[in-house]
XYZ file of N, CA, C and O in Angstrom:
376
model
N 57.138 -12.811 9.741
C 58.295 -13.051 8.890
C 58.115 -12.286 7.579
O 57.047 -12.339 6.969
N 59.130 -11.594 7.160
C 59.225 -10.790 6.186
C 59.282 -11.697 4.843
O 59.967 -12.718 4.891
N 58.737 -11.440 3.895
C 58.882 -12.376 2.190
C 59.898 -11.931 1.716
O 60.425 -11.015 2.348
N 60.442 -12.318 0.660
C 61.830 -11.462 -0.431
C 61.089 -10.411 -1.224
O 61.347 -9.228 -1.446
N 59.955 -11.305 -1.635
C 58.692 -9.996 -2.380
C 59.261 -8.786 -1.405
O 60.242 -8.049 -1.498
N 58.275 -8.908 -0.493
C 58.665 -7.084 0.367
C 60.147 -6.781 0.403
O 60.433 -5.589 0.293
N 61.081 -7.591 0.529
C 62.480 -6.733 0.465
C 62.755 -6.447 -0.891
O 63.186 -5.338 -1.206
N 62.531 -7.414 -1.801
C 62.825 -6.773 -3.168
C 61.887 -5.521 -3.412
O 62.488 -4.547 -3.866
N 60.454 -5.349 -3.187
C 60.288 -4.553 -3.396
C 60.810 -3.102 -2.514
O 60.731 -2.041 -3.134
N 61.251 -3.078 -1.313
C 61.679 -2.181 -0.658
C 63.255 -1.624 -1.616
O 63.396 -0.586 -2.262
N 63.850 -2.290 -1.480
C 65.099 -2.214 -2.163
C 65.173 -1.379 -3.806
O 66.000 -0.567 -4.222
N 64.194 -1.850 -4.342
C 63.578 -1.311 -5.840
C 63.037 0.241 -5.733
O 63.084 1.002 -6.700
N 62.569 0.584 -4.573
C 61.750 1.633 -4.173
C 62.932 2.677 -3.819
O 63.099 3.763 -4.374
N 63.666 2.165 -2.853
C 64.703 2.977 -2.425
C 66.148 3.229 -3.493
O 66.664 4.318 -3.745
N 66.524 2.051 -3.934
C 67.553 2.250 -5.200
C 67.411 3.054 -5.872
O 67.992 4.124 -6.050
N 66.075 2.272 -6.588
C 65.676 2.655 -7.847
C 65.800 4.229 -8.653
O 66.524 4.698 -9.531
N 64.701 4.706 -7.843
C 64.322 6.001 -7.557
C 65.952 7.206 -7.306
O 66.430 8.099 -8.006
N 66.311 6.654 -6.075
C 67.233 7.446 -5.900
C 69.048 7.616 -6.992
O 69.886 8.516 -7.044
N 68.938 6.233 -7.684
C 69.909 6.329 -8.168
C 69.768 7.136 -9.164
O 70.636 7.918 -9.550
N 68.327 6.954 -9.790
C 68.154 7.623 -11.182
C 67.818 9.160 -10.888
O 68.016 10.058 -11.707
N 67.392 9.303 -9.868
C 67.204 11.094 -9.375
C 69.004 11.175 -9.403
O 69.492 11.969 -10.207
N 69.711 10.556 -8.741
C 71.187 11.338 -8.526
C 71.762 11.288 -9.736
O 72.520 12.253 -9.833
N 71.772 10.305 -11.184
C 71.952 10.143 -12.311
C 71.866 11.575 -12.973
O 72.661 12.468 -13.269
N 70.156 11.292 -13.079
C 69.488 13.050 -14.138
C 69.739 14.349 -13.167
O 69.310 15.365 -13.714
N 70.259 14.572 -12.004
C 70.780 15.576 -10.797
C 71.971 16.082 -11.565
O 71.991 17.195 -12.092
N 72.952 15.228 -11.606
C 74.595 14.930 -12.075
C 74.639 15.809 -14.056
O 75.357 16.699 -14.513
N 73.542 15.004 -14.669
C 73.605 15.878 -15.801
C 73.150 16.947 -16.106
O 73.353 17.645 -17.100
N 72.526 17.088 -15.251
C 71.277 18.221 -15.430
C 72.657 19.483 -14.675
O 72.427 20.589 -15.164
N 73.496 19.525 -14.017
C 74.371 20.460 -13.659
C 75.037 20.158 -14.351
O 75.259 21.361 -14.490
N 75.712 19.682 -15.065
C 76.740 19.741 -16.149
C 76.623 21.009 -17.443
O 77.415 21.670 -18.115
N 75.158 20.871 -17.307
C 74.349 22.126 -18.204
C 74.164 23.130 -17.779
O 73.591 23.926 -18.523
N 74.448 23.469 -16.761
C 73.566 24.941 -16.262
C 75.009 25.147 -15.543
O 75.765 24.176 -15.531
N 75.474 26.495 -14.877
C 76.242 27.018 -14.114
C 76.301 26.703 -12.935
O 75.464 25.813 -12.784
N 76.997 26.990 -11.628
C 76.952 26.450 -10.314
C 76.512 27.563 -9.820
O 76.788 27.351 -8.639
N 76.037 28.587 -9.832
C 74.803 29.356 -9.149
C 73.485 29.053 -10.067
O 72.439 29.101 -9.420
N 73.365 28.798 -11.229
C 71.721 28.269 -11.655
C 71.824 27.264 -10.859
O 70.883 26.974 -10.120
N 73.321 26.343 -10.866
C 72.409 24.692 -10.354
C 72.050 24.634 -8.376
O 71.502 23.725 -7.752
N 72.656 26.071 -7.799
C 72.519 26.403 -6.418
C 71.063 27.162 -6.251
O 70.610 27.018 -5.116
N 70.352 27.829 -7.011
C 68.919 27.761 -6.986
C 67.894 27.564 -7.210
O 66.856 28.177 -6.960
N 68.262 26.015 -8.081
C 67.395 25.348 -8.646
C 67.644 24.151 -7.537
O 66.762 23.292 -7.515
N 68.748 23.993 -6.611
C 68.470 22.813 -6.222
C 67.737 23.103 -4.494
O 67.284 22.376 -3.610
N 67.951 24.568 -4.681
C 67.621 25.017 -3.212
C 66.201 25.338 -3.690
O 65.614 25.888 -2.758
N 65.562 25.240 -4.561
C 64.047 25.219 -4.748
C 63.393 24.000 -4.502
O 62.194 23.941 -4.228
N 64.164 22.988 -4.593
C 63.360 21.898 -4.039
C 62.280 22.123 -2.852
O 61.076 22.212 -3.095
N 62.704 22.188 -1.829
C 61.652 22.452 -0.907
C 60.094 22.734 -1.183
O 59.039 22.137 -0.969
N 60.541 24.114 -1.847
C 58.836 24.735 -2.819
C 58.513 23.327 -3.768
O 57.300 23.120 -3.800
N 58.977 22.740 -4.220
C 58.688 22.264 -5.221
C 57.718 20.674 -4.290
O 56.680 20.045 -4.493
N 58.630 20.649 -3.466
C 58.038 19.696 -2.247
C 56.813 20.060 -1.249
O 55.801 19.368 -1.356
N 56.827 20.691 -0.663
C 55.596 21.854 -0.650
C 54.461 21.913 -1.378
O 53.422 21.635 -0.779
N 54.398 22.201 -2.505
C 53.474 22.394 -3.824
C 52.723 21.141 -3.713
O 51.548 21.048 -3.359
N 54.051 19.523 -4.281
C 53.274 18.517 -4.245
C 52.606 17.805 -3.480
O 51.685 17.032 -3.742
N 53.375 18.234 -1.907
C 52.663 17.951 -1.136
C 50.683 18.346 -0.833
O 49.618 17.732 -0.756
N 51.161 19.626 -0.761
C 49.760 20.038 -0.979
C 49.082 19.515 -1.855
O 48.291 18.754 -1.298
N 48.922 19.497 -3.171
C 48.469 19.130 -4.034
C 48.186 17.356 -4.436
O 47.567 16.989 -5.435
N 48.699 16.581 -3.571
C 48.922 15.373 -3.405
C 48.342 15.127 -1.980
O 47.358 14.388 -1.937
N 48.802 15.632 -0.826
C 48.313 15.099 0.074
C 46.985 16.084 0.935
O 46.119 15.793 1.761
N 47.373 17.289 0.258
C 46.229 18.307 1.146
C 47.353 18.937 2.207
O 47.002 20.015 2.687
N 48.545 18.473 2.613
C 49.298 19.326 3.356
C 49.307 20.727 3.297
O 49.202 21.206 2.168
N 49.401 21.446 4.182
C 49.355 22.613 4.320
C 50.895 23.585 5.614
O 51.309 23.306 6.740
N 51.148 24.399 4.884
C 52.790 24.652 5.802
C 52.323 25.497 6.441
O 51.272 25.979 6.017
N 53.048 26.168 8.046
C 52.614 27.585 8.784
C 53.492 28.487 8.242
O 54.636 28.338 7.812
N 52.796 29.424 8.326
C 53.667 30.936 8.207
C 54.919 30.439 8.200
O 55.439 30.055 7.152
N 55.748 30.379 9.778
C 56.815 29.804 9.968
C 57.857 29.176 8.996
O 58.959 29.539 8.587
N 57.226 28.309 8.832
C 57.627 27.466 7.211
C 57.768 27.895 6.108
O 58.520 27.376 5.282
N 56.977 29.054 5.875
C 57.033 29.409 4.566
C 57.913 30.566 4.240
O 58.392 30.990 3.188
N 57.989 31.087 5.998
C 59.339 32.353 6.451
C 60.811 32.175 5.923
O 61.624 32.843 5.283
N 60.721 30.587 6.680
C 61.995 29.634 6.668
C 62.145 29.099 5.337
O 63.331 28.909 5.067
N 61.516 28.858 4.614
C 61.748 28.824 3.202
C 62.276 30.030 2.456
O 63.280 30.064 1.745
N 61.397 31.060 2.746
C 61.805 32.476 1.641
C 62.924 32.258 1.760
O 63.695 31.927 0.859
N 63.291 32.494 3.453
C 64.790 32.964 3.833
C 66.131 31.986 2.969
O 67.300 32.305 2.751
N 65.313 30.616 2.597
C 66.353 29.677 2.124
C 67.039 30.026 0.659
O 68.175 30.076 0.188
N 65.367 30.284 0.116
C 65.308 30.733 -0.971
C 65.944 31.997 -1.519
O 66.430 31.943 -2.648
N 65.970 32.684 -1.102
C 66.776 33.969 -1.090
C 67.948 34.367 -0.980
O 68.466 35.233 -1.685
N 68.579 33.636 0.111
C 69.653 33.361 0.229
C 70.800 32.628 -0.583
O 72.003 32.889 -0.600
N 69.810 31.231 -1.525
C 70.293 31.239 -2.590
C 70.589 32.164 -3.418
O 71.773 32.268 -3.739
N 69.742 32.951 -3.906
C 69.445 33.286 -4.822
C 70.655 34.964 -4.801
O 71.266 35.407 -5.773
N 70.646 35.405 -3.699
C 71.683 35.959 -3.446
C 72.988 35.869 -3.236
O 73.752 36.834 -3.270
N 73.428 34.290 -2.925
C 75.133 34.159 -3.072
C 74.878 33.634 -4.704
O 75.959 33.455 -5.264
N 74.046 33.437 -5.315
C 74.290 33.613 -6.450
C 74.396 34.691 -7.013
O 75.404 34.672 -7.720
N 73.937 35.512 -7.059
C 74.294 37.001 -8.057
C 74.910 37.617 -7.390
O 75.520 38.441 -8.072
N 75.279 37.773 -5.649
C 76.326 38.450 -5.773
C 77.795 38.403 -6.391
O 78.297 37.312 -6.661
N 78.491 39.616 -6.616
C 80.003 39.252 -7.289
C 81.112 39.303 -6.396
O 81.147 40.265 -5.629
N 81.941 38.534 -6.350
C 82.951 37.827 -5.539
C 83.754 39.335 -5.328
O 83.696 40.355 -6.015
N 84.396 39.082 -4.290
C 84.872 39.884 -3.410
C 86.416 40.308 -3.938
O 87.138 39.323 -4.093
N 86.980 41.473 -4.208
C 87.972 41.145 -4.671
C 89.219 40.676 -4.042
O 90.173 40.371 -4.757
N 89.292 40.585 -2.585
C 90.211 39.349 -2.460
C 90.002 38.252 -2.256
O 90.586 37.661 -1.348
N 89.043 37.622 -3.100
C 88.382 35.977 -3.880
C 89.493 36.273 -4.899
O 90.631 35.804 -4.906
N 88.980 37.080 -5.694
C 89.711 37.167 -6.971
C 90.670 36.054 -7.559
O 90.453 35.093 -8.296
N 91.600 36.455 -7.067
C 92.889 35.894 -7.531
C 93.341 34.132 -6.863
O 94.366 33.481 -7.068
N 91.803 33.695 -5.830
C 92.113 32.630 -4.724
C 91.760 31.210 -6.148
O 91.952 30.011 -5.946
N 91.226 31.814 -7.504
C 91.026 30.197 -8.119
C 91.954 29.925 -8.618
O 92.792 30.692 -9.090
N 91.962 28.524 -8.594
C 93.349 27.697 -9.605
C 92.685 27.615 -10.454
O 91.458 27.526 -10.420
N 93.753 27.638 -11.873
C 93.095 27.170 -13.330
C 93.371 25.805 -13.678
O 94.576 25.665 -13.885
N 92.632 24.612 -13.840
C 92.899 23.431 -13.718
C 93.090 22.979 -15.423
O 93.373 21.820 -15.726
């Protein structure tokens, strides 16, 4: 039989955490542009990676780290490329 202890604490763990990551997520793009905030959020991975290693001793294959560049890059390229010119004229001004 499960206690309330363990569900409260489960609940605290999972809320908690996640509300306040989606909170400081939400402002933290309000500040930066929508291609900074598209390769900063597509860096997560590396950033997950890193701590992993460094926290658990994990270690990624080649593979993984292929499949990352490629993620990474890909950001990093529909960000600086410049819109097409028949994009152009497709935004509304709100």
């Amino acid at each position: 039989r499960r206690s309330g202890m363990a569900w409260a604490l489960l609940l605290y763990s999972a809320v908690g955490p996640g509300a306040l990551a989606d909170v400081l997520q939400q402002n933290g793009q309000k500040e930066v542009s929508a291609s900074e905030a598209n390769v900063i959020l597509c860096s997560e991975p590396i950033f997950t990676a890193i701590l992993a290693f460094l926290i658990a001793g994990e270690t990624t294959t080649a593979t993984e780290n292929a499949g990352g560049a490629l993620v990474v890059l890909a950001a990093v390229l529909a960000s600086t490329s410049s819109p097409s010119t028949s994009d152009a004229g497709d935004e509304e001004e709100v």
